Amino acid sequence: MSEQSIRQVFEKNGILASQIEGYSERTQQLEMALAIADAIENNAQLVAEAGTGTGKTFAYLVPALLTGGKVIISTGTKNLQDQLFSRDLPNVRDALKVPVTVAMLKGRSNYVCHYHLERAEQEGRFASREDAKYVHVIKTFAENSKTGDKSELNSVPENAMIWASVTSTRDNCLGGDCAYYKECFVMEARKKALAADVVVVNHHLFFADVMLRDEGVAELLPSANTVIFDEAHQLPEVAGLFFGEDVSTSQLHELARDCTAAHLTLAKDCVELGKAIPLLEKAAKDFRLIFAYEGSRLPVQKALALKGFDEAYKHMQSQLQLLTNVLETQAARDPLLEKCWQRSEALYDLFSRWQSAENNNLVRWVEVFTHSVQLHATPLSVAEGFGKQLHAQPRAWIFTSATLAVKSDFSHYLSQMGLQAATTGFWESPFNYQEQALLYVPTDMPDPNSPSYTACVVAAALPVLQASGGRAFVLSTSLRAMREIHALLKEAFIENGIESPLLLQGESSRTELLDRFRKLGNAVLVGSQSFWEGVDVRGEALSVVIIDKLPFAPPDDPVLSARVDKLNAEGKNAFMEYQLPYSVITLKQGAGRLIRDENDRGVLMICDPRLITKSYGKRIWQSLPPFKRTRELADVQAFFEVNHEKL
């Protein structure tokens, strides 16, 4: 693959320009593609930041498809995975006229399971009437679908309760013992992936498989010449989930559900089983009741100090042990009962390991949800675990995102991921930010920790929202602040006669909210983490992004605290080396929602005075795209007046 052949694809009158509508030549895209081609040819590691509008997807697809080897592409989300597989890959493949086969592989919970679908239908125990109706729709879909991928069935909502009953998990899949093994959609997807030249996966699937050897990627990796991670800024967090050990009370409830089904259909005569199952369910619920609030993340010391923790934990374990003993006596009767027994043993082992805390490199903490408690043991660093994959055999590793560096310094990301041997590339966005956008930091804002801070954010945001006629995202760093901002804006809109519709994260799914936001054209959407990244609203519907605070990880975050302590103990400056880079990368993601193409115009408002008053503030704003900057509200109002005149 020569440099000339790459240039012919990307140049002004080249292959992409002639084949793909709306394509335009970008120097940054060509340079990035050449760097990726070089890394692929030399089995090297490349970490590449490319600003919004560079066209990084084409920049990695072209060299990947022209090289001819097996390629695994991992994306940040299933939505991006679908887009890559259904749109970008076919477009580039057809333009290049290369005979490349492409497959997509998702986690098993995305595919209908014939066995569990039949069981759900026979048992007829549904959470709602809707679920009872959906099961027939899913059955018809399974009989006619080639893939069994639930994303293809739009008439059943993605979050419908029924999906848990008609898909398999790693725990309850019967594998070769299943009567439907030959028709299995999961096995079929894996077969296609093994045979394909290019396989599209997502980060969760990639790391789940690397650790658990369960999702089919482990079989793909040995033959892959190139692995490409898109949205690679998410990798440290995702890898941390899988290089650690987690166990949840929801797994106990799932086990109880499957044991109940097995008891009713296969072991009705076992009275002890009928008694042991509800005892475990009650013990798991009682353990959840020890924790007051959902959405909280507690360091292990705080959790252990809660009244009744130790007693409830021991009781839950003893009930799990009791169920395990009963299942052992029934396991020989049927593969499903044997699987339940193996699961209960494995869960008992996980709960015991979390409690004994033998591994010093894992940070223990607890996450509380509405109906369940998740016990985490997260590694202080994923560098070592990931390093083993990097050096297993020669292949190219490409990491790309719009947000990996602080200014153009990649050292934070490289050290997090153990990428000491990687080369780096930094390409700025081709957009004209000086003309298209304004960065506004209001004056007279109080300290972000002051009680009146959120009210001041809303007071400062109001005239900006009036000038823009709505058309804004208001992004907060916490759910509490998000709700407070929404409530205050609601009052202020009524008082000031502002007619812009006000939307709130959580009112409906992210996809539905974004559709409403785009259609309304003048809405204000108040959101938190869900809307900081992976959201693409082009055109005038989004003309303002308001950020309440610099997104530093909360100081009481258990994993962050442990990492900070470790870095400080090693004589390093944890704030400059870890906390600040984390904040910069997250802020760049939020800011990146504003300008999505060369015709977009808008204002980025960052309310946090630390951007100006702290010595590190300069480092932060210098890492953002080169917006024209102001502290004057009049400049914002003038920006929108000029914009209005142009319309």
PDB file of C-alpha atoms in Angstrom, residues 470-621:
ATOM      1  CA  GLY A 470     -33.195  28.693  23.153  1.00  0.00           C
ATOM      2  CA  ARG A 471     -31.456  26.163  20.868  1.00  0.00           C
ATOM      3  CA  ALA A 472     -29.156  25.086  23.690  1.00  0.00           C
ATOM      4  CA  PHE A 473     -27.667  22.242  25.676  1.00  0.00           C
ATOM      5  CA  VAL A 474     -27.088  23.009  29.352  1.00  0.00           C
ATOM      6  CA  LEU A 475     -24.599  20.382  30.553  1.00  0.00           C
ATOM      7  CA  SER A 476     -23.969  19.834  34.242  1.00  0.00           C
ATOM      8  CA  THR A 477     -21.353  17.759  36.036  1.00  0.00           C
ATOM      9  CA  SER A 478     -23.806  16.074  38.426  1.00  0.00           C
ATOM     10  CA  LEU A 479     -27.391  14.812  38.416  1.00  0.00           C
ATOM     11  CA  ARG A 480     -28.222  16.942  41.453  1.00  0.00           C
ATOM     12  CA  ALA A 481     -27.056  20.143  39.713  1.00  0.00           C
ATOM     13  CA  MET A 482     -28.890  19.072  36.541  1.00  0.00           C
ATOM     14  CA  ARG A 483     -32.220  18.808  38.391  1.00  0.00           C
ATOM     15  CA  GLU A 484     -31.645  22.102  40.218  1.00  0.00           C
ATOM     16  CA  ILE A 485     -30.749  23.924  36.982  1.00  0.00           C
ATOM     17  CA  HIS A 486     -33.848  22.521  35.285  1.00  0.00           C
ATOM     18  CA  ALA A 487     -36.140  23.620  38.135  1.00  0.00           C
ATOM     19  CA  LEU A 488     -34.632  27.141  38.243  1.00  0.00           C
ATOM     20  CA  LEU A 489     -34.823  27.539  34.455  1.00  0.00           C
ATOM     21  CA  LYS A 490     -38.462  26.419  34.487  1.00  0.00           C
ATOM     22  CA  GLU A 491     -39.296  29.207  36.981  1.00  0.00           C
ATOM     23  CA  ALA A 492     -37.223  31.777  35.080  1.00  0.00           C
ATOM     24  CA  PHE A 493     -38.820  30.899  31.722  1.00  0.00           C
ATOM     25  CA  ILE A 494     -42.306  31.442  33.162  1.00  0.00           C
ATOM     26  CA  GLU A 495     -41.299  34.734  34.863  1.00  0.00           C
ATOM     27  CA  ASN A 496     -39.615  36.118  31.731  1.00  0.00           C
ATOM     28  CA  GLY A 497     -42.135  34.800  29.199  1.00  0.00           C
ATOM     29  CA  ILE A 498     -39.530  32.634  27.453  1.00  0.00           C
ATOM     30  CA  GLU A 499     -41.316  30.162  25.203  1.00  0.00           C
ATOM     31  CA  SER A 500     -38.455  27.759  24.433  1.00  0.00           C
ATOM     32  CA  PRO A 501     -39.472  24.169  25.330  1.00  0.00           C
ATOM     33  CA  LEU A 502     -37.454  22.813  28.269  1.00  0.00           C
ATOM     34  CA  LEU A 503     -36.307  19.166  28.091  1.00  0.00           C
ATOM     35  CA  LEU A 504     -34.655  17.151  30.846  1.00  0.00           C
ATOM     36  CA  GLN A 505     -32.398  14.096  30.654  1.00  0.00           C
ATOM     37  CA  GLY A 506     -34.296  11.064  31.935  1.00  0.00           C
ATOM     38  CA  GLU A 507     -37.771  12.228  30.817  1.00  0.00           C
ATOM     39  CA  SER A 508     -37.473   9.698  27.994  1.00  0.00           C
ATOM     40  CA  SER A 509     -34.645   7.831  26.232  1.00  0.00           C
ATOM     41  CA  ARG A 510     -31.671   9.782  24.910  1.00  0.00           C
ATOM     42  CA  THR A 511     -32.652   8.995  21.294  1.00  0.00           C
ATOM     43  CA  GLU A 512     -36.238  10.239  21.808  1.00  0.00           C
ATOM     44  CA  LEU A 513     -35.052  13.410  23.577  1.00  0.00           C
ATOM     45  CA  LEU A 514     -32.618  14.198  20.757  1.00  0.00           C
ATOM     46  CA  ASP A 515     -35.309  13.635  18.114  1.00  0.00           C
ATOM     47  CA  ARG A 516     -37.625  16.027  19.972  1.00  0.00           C
ATOM     48  CA  PHE A 517     -34.805  18.554  20.402  1.00  0.00           C
ATOM     49  CA  ARG A 518     -34.018  18.527  16.664  1.00  0.00           C
ATOM     50  CA  LYS A 519     -37.678  18.751  15.604  1.00  0.00           C
ATOM     51  CA  LEU A 520     -38.577  21.574  18.011  1.00  0.00           C
ATOM     52  CA  GLY A 521     -35.721  23.752  16.733  1.00  0.00           C
ATOM     53  CA  ASN A 522     -35.750  26.160  19.714  1.00  0.00           C
ATOM     54  CA  ALA A 523     -35.561  23.841  22.736  1.00  0.00           C
ATOM     55  CA  VAL A 524     -33.262  23.932  25.766  1.00  0.00           C
ATOM     56  CA  LEU A 525     -32.106  20.491  26.887  1.00  0.00           C
ATOM     57  CA  VAL A 526     -30.691  20.141  30.407  1.00  0.00           C
ATOM     58  CA  GLY A 527     -28.506  17.064  30.703  1.00  0.00           C
ATOM     59  CA  SER A 528     -25.639  15.462  32.526  1.00  0.00           C
ATOM     60  CA  GLN A 529     -23.162  12.737  31.577  1.00  0.00           C
ATOM     61  CA  SER A 530     -25.339  11.150  28.830  1.00  0.00           C
ATOM     62  CA  PHE A 531     -25.134  14.275  26.681  1.00  0.00           C
ATOM     63  CA  TRP A 532     -21.448  15.166  27.098  1.00  0.00           C
ATOM     64  CA  GLU A 533     -20.407  12.846  24.282  1.00  0.00           C
ATOM     65  CA  GLY A 534     -21.663  10.755  21.388  1.00  0.00           C
ATOM     66  CA  VAL A 535     -24.360  13.314  20.516  1.00  0.00           C
ATOM     67  CA  ASP A 536     -24.484  14.885  17.049  1.00  0.00           C
ATOM     68  CA  VAL A 537     -26.913  17.778  16.438  1.00  0.00           C
ATOM     69  CA  ARG A 538     -26.012  19.724  13.326  1.00  0.00           C
ATOM     70  CA  GLY A 539     -27.462  23.055  12.246  1.00  0.00           C
ATOM     71  CA  GLU A 540     -29.185  25.811  14.171  1.00  0.00           C
ATOM     72  CA  ALA A 541     -31.178  23.605  16.570  1.00  0.00           C
ATOM     73  CA  LEU A 542     -28.022  23.546  18.726  1.00  0.00           C
ATOM     74  CA  SER A 543     -26.382  26.970  18.811  1.00  0.00           C
ATOM     75  CA  VAL A 544     -25.335  27.198  22.471  1.00  0.00           C
ATOM     76  CA  VAL A 545     -23.603  24.768  24.824  1.00  0.00           C
ATOM     77  CA  ILE A 546     -23.547  25.929  28.459  1.00  0.00           C
ATOM     78  CA  ILE A 547     -21.312  24.038  30.912  1.00  0.00           C
ATOM     79  CA  ASP A 548     -21.854  24.683  34.611  1.00  0.00           C
ATOM     80  CA  LYS A 549     -18.474  23.559  36.029  1.00  0.00           C
ATOM     81  CA  LEU A 550     -15.144  22.184  34.920  1.00  0.00           C
ATOM     82  CA  PRO A 551     -15.736  18.408  34.943  1.00  0.00           C
ATOM     83  CA  PHE A 552     -13.308  17.257  37.615  1.00  0.00           C
ATOM     84  CA  ALA A 553     -14.090  13.768  38.885  1.00  0.00           C
ATOM     85  CA  PRO A 554     -15.823  14.051  42.289  1.00  0.00           C
ATOM     86  CA  PRO A 555     -13.171  13.985  45.050  1.00  0.00           C
ATOM     87  CA  ASP A 556     -15.118  11.306  46.934  1.00  0.00           C
ATOM     88  CA  ASP A 557     -15.031   8.946  43.936  1.00  0.00           C
ATOM     89  CA  PRO A 558     -13.500   5.798  45.484  1.00  0.00           C
ATOM     90  CA  VAL A 559     -11.335   4.772  42.519  1.00  0.00           C
ATOM     91  CA  LEU A 560     -10.100   8.312  41.893  1.00  0.00           C
ATOM     92  CA  SER A 561      -9.167   8.740  45.581  1.00  0.00           C
ATOM     93  CA  ALA A 562      -7.134   5.519  45.537  1.00  0.00           C
ATOM     94  CA  ARG A 563      -5.351   6.491  42.296  1.00  0.00           C
ATOM     95  CA  VAL A 564      -4.583   9.970  43.642  1.00  0.00           C
ATOM     96  CA  ASP A 565      -3.169   8.493  46.863  1.00  0.00           C
ATOM     97  CA  LYS A 566      -1.016   6.070  44.866  1.00  0.00           C
ATOM     98  CA  LEU A 567       0.397   8.791  42.567  1.00  0.00           C
ATOM     99  CA  ASN A 568       1.111  11.129  45.490  1.00  0.00           C
ATOM    100  CA  ALA A 569       2.823   8.292  47.388  1.00  0.00           C
ATOM    101  CA  GLU A 570       5.072   7.784  44.338  1.00  0.00           C
ATOM    102  CA  GLY A 571       6.117  11.436  44.590  1.00  0.00           C
ATOM    103  CA  LYS A 572       4.060  12.507  41.565  1.00  0.00           C
ATOM    104  CA  ASN A 573       1.648  15.423  41.294  1.00  0.00           C
ATOM    105  CA  ALA A 574      -1.690  13.598  41.058  1.00  0.00           C
ATOM    106  CA  PHE A 575      -3.618  16.776  40.243  1.00  0.00           C
ATOM    107  CA  MET A 576      -1.454  17.766  37.254  1.00  0.00           C
ATOM    108  CA  GLU A 577      -0.821  14.220  36.032  1.00  0.00           C
ATOM    109  CA  TYR A 578      -4.262  12.672  36.523  1.00  0.00           C
ATOM    110  CA  GLN A 579      -7.121  14.924  37.675  1.00  0.00           C
ATOM    111  CA  LEU A 580      -6.432  17.860  35.332  1.00  0.00           C
ATOM    112  CA  PRO A 581      -5.981  15.725  32.167  1.00  0.00           C
ATOM    113  CA  TYR A 582      -9.193  13.832  33.022  1.00  0.00           C
ATOM    114  CA  SER A 583     -11.048  17.161  33.314  1.00  0.00           C
ATOM    115  CA  VAL A 584      -9.596  18.512  30.045  1.00  0.00           C
ATOM    116  CA  ILE A 585     -10.525  15.415  28.031  1.00  0.00           C
ATOM    117  CA  THR A 586     -14.078  15.403  29.434  1.00  0.00           C
ATOM    118  CA  LEU A 587     -14.492  19.153  28.816  1.00  0.00           C
ATOM    119  CA  LYS A 588     -13.296  18.752  25.218  1.00  0.00           C
ATOM    120  CA  GLN A 589     -16.015  16.132  24.727  1.00  0.00           C
ATOM    121  CA  GLY A 590     -18.719  18.484  26.032  1.00  0.00           C
ATOM    122  CA  ALA A 591     -17.414  21.425  23.995  1.00  0.00           C
ATOM    123  CA  GLY A 592     -17.302  19.184  20.933  1.00  0.00           C
ATOM    124  CA  ARG A 593     -21.126  19.044  20.832  1.00  0.00           C
ATOM    125  CA  LEU A 594     -21.288  22.639  19.539  1.00  0.00           C
ATOM    126  CA  ILE A 595     -19.670  22.802  16.092  1.00  0.00           C
ATOM    127  CA  ARG A 596     -20.409  19.648  14.080  1.00  0.00           C
ATOM    128  CA  ASP A 597     -19.836  20.858  10.488  1.00  0.00           C
ATOM    129  CA  GLU A 598     -18.415  23.794   8.528  1.00  0.00           C
ATOM    130  CA  ASN A 599     -21.760  25.651   8.515  1.00  0.00           C
ATOM    131  CA  ASP A 600     -22.464  25.450  12.254  1.00  0.00           C
ATOM    132  CA  ARG A 601     -22.197  28.596  14.365  1.00  0.00           C
ATOM    133  CA  GLY A 602     -22.521  28.875  18.122  1.00  0.00           C
ATOM    134  CA  VAL A 603     -21.462  29.962  21.595  1.00  0.00           C
ATOM    135  CA  LEU A 604     -19.712  27.787  24.180  1.00  0.00           C
ATOM    136  CA  MET A 605     -20.369  29.199  27.650  1.00  0.00           C
ATOM    137  CA  ILE A 606     -18.255  27.854  30.509  1.00  0.00           C
ATOM    138  CA  CYS A 607     -19.494  29.311  33.794  1.00  0.00           C
ATOM    139  CA  ASP A 608     -16.612  28.132  36.009  1.00  0.00           C
ATOM    140  CA  PRO A 609     -14.423  31.100  37.101  1.00  0.00           C
ATOM    141  CA  ARG A 610     -11.448  28.752  37.685  1.00  0.00           C
ATOM    142  CA  LEU A 611     -10.889  28.823  33.924  1.00  0.00           C
ATOM    143  CA  ILE A 612      -9.642  32.401  34.458  1.00  0.00           C
ATOM    144  CA  THR A 613      -8.586  32.601  38.119  1.00  0.00           C
ATOM    145  CA  LYS A 614      -6.492  29.422  38.475  1.00  0.00           C
ATOM    146  CA  SER A 615      -3.033  28.952  37.010  1.00  0.00           C
ATOM    147  CA  TYR A 616      -4.124  25.669  35.388  1.00  0.00           C
ATOM    148  CA  GLY A 617      -7.080  27.426  33.681  1.00  0.00           C
ATOM    149  CA  LYS A 618      -4.906  28.533  30.776  1.00  0.00           C
ATOM    150  CA  ARG A 619      -3.847  24.929  30.168  1.00  0.00           C
ATOM    151  CA  ILE A 620      -7.512  23.982  29.955  1.00  0.00           C
ATOM    152  CA  TRP A 621      -8.713  26.619  27.499  1.00  0.00           C
TER     153      TRP A 621
END
